[in-house]
PDB file of C-alpha atoms in Angstrom:
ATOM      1  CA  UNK A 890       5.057  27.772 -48.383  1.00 59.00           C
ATOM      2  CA  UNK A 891       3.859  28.318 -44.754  1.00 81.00           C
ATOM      3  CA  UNK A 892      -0.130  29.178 -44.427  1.00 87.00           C
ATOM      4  CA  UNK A 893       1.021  31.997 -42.822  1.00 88.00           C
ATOM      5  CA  UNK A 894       3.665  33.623 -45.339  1.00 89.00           C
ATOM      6  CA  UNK A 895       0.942  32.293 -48.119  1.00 90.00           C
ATOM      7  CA  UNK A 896      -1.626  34.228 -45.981  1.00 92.00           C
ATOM      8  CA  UNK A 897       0.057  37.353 -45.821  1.00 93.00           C
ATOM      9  CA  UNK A 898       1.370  37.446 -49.268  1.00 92.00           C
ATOM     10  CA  UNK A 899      -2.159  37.301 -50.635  1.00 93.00           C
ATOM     11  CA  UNK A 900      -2.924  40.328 -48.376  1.00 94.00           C
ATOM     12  CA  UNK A 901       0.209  42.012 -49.604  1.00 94.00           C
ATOM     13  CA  UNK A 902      -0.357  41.623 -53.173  1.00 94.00           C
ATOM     14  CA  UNK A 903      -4.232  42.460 -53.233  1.00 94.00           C
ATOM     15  CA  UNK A 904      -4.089  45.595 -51.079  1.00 95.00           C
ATOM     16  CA  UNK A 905      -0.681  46.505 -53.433  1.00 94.00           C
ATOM     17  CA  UNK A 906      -3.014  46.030 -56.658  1.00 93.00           C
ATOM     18  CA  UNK A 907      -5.969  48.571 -55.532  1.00 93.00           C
ATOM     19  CA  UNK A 908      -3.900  50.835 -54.772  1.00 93.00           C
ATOM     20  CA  UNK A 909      -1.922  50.364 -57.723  1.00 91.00           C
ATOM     21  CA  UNK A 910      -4.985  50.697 -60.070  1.00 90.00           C
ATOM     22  CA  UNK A 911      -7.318  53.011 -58.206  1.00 90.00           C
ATOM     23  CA  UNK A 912      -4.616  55.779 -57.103  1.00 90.00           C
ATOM     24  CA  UNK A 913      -1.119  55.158 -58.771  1.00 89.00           C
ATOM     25  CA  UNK A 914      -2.519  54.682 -62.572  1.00 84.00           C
ATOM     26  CA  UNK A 915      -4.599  57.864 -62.223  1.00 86.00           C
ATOM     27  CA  UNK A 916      -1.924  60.011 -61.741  1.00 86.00           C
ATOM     28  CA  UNK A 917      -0.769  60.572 -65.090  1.00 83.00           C
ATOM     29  CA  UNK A 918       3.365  60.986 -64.571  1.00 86.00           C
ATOM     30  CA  UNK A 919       5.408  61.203 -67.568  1.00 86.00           C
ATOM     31  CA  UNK A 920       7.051  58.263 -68.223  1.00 81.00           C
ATOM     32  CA  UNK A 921       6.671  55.059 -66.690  1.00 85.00           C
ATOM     33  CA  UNK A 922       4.074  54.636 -63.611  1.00 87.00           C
ATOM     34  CA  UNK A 923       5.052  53.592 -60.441  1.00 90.00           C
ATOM     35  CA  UNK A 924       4.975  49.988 -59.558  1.00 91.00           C
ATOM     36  CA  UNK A 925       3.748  49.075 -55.998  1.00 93.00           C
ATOM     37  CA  UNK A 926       3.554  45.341 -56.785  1.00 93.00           C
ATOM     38  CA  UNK A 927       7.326  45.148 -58.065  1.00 94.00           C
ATOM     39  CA  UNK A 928       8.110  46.436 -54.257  1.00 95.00           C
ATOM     40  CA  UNK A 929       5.805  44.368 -52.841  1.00 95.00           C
ATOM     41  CA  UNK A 930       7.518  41.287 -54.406  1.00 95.00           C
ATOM     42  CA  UNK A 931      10.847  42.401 -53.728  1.00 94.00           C
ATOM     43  CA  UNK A 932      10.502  42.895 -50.190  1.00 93.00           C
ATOM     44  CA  UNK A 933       8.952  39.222 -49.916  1.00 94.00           C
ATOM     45  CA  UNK A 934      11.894  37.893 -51.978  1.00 92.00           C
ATOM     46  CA  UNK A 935      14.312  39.635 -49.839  1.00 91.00           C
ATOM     47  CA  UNK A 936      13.042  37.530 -46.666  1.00 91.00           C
ATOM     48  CA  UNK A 937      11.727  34.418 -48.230  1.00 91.00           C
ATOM     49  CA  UNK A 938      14.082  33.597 -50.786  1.00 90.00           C
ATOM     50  CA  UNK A 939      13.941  32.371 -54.111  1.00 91.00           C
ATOM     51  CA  UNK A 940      11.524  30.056 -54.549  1.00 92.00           C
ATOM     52  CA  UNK A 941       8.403  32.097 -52.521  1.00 91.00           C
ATOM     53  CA  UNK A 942       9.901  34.947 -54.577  1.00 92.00           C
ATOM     54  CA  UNK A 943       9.352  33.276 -57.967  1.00 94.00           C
ATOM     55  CA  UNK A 944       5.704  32.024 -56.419  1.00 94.00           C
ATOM     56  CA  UNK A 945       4.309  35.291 -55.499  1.00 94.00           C
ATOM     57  CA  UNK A 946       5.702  37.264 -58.185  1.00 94.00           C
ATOM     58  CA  UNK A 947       4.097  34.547 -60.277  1.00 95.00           C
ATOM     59  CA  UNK A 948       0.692  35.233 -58.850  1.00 93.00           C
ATOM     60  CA  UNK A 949       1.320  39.127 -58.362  1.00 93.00           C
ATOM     61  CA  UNK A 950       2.230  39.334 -61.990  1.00 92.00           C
ATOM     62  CA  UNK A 951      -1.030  36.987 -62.824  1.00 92.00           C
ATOM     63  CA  UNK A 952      -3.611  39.213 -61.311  1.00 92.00           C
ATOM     64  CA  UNK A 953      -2.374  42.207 -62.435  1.00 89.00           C
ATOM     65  CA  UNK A 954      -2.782  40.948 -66.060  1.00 88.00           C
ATOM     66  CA  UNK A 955      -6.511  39.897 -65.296  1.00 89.00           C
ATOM     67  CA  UNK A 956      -7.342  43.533 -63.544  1.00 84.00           C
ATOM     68  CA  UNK A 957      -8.842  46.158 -65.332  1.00 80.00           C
ATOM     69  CA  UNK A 958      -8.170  47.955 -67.218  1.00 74.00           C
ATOM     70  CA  UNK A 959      -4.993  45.727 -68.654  1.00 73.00           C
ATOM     71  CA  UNK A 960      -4.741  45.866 -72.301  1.00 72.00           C
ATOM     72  CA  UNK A 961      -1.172  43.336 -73.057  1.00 76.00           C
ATOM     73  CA  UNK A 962      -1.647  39.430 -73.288  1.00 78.00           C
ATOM     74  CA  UNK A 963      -2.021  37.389 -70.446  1.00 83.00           C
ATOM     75  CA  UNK A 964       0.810  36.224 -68.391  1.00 85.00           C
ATOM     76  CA  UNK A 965       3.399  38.578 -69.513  1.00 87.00           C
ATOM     77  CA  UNK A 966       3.400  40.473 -66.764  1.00 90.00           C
ATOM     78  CA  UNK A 967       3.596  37.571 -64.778  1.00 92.00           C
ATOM     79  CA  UNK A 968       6.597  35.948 -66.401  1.00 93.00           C
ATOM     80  CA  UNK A 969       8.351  39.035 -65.366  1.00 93.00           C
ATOM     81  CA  UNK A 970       7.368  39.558 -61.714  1.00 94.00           C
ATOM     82  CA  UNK A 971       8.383  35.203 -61.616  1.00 95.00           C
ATOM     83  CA  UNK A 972      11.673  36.535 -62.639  1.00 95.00           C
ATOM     84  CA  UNK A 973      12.327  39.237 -60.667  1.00 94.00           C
ATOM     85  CA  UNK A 974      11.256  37.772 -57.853  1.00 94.00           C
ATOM     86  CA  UNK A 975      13.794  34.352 -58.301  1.00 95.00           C
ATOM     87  CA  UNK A 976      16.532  36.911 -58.518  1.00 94.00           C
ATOM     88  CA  UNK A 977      15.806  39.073 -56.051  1.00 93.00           C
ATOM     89  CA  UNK A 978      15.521  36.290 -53.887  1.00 91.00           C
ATOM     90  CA  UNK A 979      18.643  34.780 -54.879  1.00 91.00           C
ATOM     91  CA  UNK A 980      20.639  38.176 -52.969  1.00 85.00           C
ATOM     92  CA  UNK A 981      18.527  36.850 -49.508  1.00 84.00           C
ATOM     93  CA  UNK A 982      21.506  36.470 -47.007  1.00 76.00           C
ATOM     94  CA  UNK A 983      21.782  33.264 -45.935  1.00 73.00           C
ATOM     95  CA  UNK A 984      20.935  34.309 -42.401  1.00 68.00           C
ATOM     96  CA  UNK A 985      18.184  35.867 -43.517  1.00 62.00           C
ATOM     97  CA  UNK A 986      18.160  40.012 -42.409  1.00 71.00           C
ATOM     98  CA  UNK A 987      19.578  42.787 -44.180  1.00 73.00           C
ATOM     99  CA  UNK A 988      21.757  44.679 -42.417  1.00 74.00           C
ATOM    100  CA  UNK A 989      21.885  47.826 -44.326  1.00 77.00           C
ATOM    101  CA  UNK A 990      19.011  49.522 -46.381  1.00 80.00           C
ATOM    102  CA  UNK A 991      21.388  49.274 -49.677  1.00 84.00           C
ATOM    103  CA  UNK A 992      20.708  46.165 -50.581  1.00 85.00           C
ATOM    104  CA  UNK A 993      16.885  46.501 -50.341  1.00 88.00           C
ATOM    105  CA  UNK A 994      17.528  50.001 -52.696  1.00 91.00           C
ATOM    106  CA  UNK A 995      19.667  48.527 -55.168  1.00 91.00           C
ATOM    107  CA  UNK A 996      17.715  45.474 -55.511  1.00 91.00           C
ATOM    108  CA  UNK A 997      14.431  47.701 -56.043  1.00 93.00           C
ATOM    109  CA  UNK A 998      16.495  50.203 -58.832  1.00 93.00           C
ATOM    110  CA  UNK A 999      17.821  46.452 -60.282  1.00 93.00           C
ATOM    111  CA  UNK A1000      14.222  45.318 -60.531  1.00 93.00           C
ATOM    112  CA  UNK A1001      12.765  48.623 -61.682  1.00 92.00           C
ATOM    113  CA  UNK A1002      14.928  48.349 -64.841  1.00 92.00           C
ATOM    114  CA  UNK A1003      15.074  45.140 -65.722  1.00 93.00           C
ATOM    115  CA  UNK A1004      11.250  44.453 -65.118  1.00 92.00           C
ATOM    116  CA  UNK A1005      10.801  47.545 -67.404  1.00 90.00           C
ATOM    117  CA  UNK A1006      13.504  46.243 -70.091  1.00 90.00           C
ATOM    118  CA  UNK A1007      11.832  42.212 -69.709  1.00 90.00           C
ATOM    119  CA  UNK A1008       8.414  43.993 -69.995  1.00 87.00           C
ATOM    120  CA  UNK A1009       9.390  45.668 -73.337  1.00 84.00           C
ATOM    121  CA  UNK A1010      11.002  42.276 -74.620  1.00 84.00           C
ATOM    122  CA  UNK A1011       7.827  40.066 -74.155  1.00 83.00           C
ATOM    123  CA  UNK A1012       6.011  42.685 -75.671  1.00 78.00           C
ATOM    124  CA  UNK A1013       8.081  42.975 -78.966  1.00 78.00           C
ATOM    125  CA  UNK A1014       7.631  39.179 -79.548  1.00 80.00           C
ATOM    126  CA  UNK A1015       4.123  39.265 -78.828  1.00 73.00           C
ATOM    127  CA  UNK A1016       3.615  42.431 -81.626  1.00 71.00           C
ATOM    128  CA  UNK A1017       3.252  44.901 -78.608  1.00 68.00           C
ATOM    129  CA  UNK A1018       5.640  48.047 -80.220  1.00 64.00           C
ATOM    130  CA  UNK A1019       4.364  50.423 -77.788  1.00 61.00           C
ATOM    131  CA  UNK A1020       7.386  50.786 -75.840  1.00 59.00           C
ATOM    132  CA  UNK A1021       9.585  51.705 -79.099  1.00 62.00           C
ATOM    133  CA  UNK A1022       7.131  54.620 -79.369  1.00 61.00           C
ATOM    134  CA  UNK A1023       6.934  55.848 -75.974  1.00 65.00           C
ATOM    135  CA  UNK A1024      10.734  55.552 -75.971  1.00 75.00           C
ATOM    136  CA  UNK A1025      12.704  52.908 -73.597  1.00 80.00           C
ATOM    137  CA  UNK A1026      15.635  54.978 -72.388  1.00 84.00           C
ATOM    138  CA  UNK A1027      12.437  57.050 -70.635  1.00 84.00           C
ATOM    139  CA  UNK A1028      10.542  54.419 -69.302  1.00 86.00           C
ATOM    140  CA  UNK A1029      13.675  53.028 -67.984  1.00 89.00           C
ATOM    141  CA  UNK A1030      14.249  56.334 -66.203  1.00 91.00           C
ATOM    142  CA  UNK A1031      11.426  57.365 -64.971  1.00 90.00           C
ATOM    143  CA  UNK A1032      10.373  53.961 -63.671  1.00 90.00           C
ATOM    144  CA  UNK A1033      13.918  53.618 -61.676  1.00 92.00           C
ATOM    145  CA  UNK A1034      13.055  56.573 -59.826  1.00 93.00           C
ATOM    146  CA  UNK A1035       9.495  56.268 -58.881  1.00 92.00           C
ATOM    147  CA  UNK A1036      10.172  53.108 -57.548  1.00 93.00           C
ATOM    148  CA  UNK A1037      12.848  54.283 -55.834  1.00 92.00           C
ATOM    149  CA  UNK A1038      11.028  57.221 -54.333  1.00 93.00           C
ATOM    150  CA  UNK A1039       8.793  54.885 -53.319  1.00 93.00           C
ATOM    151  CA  UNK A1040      10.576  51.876 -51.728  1.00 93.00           C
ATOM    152  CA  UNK A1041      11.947  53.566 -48.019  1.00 92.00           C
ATOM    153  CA  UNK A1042       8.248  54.093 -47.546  1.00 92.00           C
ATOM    154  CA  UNK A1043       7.051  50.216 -48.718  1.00 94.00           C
ATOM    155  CA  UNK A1044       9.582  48.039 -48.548  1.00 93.00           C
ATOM    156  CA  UNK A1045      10.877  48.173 -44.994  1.00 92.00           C
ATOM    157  CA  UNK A1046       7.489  47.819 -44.100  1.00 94.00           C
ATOM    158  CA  UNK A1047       6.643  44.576 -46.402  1.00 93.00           C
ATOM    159  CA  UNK A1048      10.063  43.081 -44.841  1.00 92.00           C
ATOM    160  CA  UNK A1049       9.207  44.005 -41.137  1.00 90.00           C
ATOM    161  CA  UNK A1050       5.903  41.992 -41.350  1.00 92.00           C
ATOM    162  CA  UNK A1051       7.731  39.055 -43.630  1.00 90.00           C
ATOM    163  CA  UNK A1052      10.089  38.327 -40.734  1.00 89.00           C
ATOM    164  CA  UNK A1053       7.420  37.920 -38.103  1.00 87.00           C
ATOM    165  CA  UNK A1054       6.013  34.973 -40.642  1.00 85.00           C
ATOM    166  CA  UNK A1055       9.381  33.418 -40.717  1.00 79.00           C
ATOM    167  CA  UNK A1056      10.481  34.308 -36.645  1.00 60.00           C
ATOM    168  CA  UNK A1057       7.293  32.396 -35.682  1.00 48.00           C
ATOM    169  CA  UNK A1058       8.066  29.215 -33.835  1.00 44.00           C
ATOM    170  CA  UNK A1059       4.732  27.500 -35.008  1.00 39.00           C
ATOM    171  CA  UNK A1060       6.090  27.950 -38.878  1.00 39.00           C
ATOM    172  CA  UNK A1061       8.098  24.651 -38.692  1.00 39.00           C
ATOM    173  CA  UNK A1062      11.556  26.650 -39.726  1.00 43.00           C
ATOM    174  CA  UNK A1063      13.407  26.757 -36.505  1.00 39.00           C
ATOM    175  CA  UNK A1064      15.076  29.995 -37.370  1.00 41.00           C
ATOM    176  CA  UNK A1065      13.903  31.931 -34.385  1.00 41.00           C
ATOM    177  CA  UNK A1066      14.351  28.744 -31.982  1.00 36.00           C
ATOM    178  CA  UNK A1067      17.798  27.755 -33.164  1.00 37.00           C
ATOM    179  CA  UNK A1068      19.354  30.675 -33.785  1.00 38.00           C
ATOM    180  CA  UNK A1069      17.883  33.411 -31.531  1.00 39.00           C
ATOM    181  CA  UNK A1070      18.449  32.316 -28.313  1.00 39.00           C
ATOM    182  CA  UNK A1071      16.398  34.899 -26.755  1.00 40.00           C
ATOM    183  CA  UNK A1072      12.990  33.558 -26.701  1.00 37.00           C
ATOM    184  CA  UNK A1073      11.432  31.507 -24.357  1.00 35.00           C
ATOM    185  CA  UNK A1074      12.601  28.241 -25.812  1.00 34.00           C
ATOM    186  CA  UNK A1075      16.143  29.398 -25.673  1.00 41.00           C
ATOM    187  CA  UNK A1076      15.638  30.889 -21.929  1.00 43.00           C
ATOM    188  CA  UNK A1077      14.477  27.047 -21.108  1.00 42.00           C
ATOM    189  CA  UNK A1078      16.915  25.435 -22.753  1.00 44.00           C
ATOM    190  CA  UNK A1079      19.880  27.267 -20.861  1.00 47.00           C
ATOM    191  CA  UNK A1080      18.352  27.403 -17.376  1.00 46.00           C
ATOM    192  CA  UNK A1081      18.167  23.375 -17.781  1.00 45.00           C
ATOM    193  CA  UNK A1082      21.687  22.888 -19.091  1.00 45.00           C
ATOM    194  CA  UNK A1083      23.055  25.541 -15.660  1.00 52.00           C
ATOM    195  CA  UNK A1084      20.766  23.416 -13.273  1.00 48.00           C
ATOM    196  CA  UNK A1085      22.121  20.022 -15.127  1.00 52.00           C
ATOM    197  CA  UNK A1086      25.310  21.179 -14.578  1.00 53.00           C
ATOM    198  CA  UNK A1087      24.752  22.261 -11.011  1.00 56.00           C
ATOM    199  CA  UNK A1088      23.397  18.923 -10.174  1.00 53.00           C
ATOM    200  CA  UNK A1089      26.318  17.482 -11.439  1.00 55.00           C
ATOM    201  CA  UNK A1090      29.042  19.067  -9.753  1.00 56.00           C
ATOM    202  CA  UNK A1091      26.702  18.523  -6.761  1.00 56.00           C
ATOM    203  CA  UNK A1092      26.736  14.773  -7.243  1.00 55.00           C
ATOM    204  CA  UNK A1093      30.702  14.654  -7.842  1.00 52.00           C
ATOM    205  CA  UNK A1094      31.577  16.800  -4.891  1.00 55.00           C
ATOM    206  CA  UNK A1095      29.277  14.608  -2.611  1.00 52.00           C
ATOM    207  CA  UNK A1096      30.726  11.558  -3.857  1.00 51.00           C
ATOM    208  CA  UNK A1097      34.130  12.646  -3.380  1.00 49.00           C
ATOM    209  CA  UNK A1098      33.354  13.985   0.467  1.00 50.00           C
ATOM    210  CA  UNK A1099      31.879  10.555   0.881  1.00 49.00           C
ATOM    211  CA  UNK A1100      35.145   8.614  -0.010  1.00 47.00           C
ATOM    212  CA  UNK A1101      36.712  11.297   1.663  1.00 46.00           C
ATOM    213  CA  UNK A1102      34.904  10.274   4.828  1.00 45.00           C
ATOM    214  CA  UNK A1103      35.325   6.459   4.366  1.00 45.00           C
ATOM    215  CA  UNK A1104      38.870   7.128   3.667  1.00 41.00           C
ATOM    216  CA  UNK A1105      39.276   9.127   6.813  1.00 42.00           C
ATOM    217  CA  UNK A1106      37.889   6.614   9.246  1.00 41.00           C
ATOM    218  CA  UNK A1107      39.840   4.065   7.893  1.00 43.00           C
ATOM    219  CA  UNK A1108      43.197   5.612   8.136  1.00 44.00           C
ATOM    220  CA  UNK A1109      42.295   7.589  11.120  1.00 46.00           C
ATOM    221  CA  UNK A1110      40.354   4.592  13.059  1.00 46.00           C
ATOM    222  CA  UNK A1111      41.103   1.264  12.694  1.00 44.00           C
ATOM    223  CA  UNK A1112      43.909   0.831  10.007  1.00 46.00           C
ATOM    224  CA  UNK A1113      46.781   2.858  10.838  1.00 47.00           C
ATOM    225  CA  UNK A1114      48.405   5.306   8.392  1.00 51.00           C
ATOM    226  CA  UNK A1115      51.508   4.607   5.890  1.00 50.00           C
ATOM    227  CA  UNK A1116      54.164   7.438   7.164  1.00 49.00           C
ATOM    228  CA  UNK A1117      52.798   7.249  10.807  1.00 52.00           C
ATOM    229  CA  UNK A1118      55.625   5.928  13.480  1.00 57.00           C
ATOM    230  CA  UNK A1119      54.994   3.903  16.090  1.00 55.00           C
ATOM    231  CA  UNK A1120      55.399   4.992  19.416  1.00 54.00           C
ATOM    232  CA  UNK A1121      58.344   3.467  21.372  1.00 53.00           C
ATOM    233  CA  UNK A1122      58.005   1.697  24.789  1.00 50.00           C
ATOM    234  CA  UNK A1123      60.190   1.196  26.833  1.00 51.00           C
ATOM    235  CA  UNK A1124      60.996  -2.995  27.939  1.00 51.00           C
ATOM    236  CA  UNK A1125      59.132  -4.596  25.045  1.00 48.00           C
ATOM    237  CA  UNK A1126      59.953  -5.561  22.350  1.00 50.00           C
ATOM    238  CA  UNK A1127      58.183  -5.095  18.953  1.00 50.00           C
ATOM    239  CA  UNK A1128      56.638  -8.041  17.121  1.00 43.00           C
TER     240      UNK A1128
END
């Protein structure tokens, strides 16, 4: 990972966990609560793939089992933010922006359920029977939509500042430089290739006026031409 992205992802996933404990756990909803750092993780696997997916929902899912007040074993929830963030990553296109906002909404409502349904899992093989009495089918619900009320208003905006991180010509990628065109490298590279070729033609066309020339004085001067006739006189003869 980039400083930058690794920068910004730490930013992303602090300022998601206040929120998420000081405003978003205090509301009492039925069901399931809301889960900013799920979005936050998706977004960031949407633009950086896989791998920085799996990383920060690894550390997302890490400090949200150390903050207050958590009550479930250590690491569980970050065994499933590692998860959904590998497979949210894996539906990145490969050139890297999503077109439409359906992708970004189905992968949230995919992530919403199965984080809830992975969450309950790890917690029945740890002894943690709390889902079975809350009821799953419920949590499952409810968490689906509150995410998904959520997302148009977090995950564009995640994915807007994740794309600046990768567009950056300093980040080593080369997306922006190769593939834009538009920036200043590209506006260089283009003006150079016109003037190359200008020079060129420039070069050709002199050369060709110069044999042109040569050839001119040499048919026209001293040497006389191939189809020219020779003028006639009249009492002498021709050698």
């Amino acid at each position: 990972m980039r400083l930058n992205r690794i920068l910004l992802s730490t930013a992303l996933v602090v300022v998601a966990l206040v929120v998420q404990v000081s405003v978003l756990a205090r509301l009492h909803l039925p069901g399931a609560v809301p889960d900013l750092m799920l979005l936050v993780v998706v977004g960031l696997g949407l633009v950086y793939g896989h791998t920085t997916g799996c990383l920060v929902g690894f550390g997302a899912g890490l400090l949200a089992d150390l903050a207050p007040p958590a009550d479930h074993a250590t690491g569980r929830y970050a065994l499933v933010l590692c998860l959904i963030g590998y497979l949210v990553g894996l539906a990145r296109p490969d050139s890297g922006r999503v077109r439409s906002a359906t992708v970004p909404m189905l992968a949230v409502v995919g992530a919403a359920v199965l984080s809830t349904l992975l969450y309950a899992g790890v917690g029945s093989l740890v002894g943690d029977t709390a889902a079975r009495h809350v009821g799953l089918s419920g949590l499952v619900a409810t968490a689906a939509c509150y995410d998904l009320l959520l997302a148009p208003f977090v995950v564009p905006l995640v994915m807007a500042m994740a794309r600046r991180t990768v567009s950056d010509p300093l980040s080593g990628d080369g997306t922006a430089v190769a593939g834009g065109g538009d920036g200043a490298y590209g506006r260089t590279t283009k003006s150079s290739f016109r003037i190359g070729r200008m020079s060129r033609r420039n070069r050709l066309g002199g050369r060709g006026r110069g044999r042109g020339g040569r050839l001119g004085v040499q048919h026209g001067g001293l040497l006389p031409r191939a189809g020219r006739r020779q003028p006639k006189l009249k009492g002498v003869k021709r050698l």
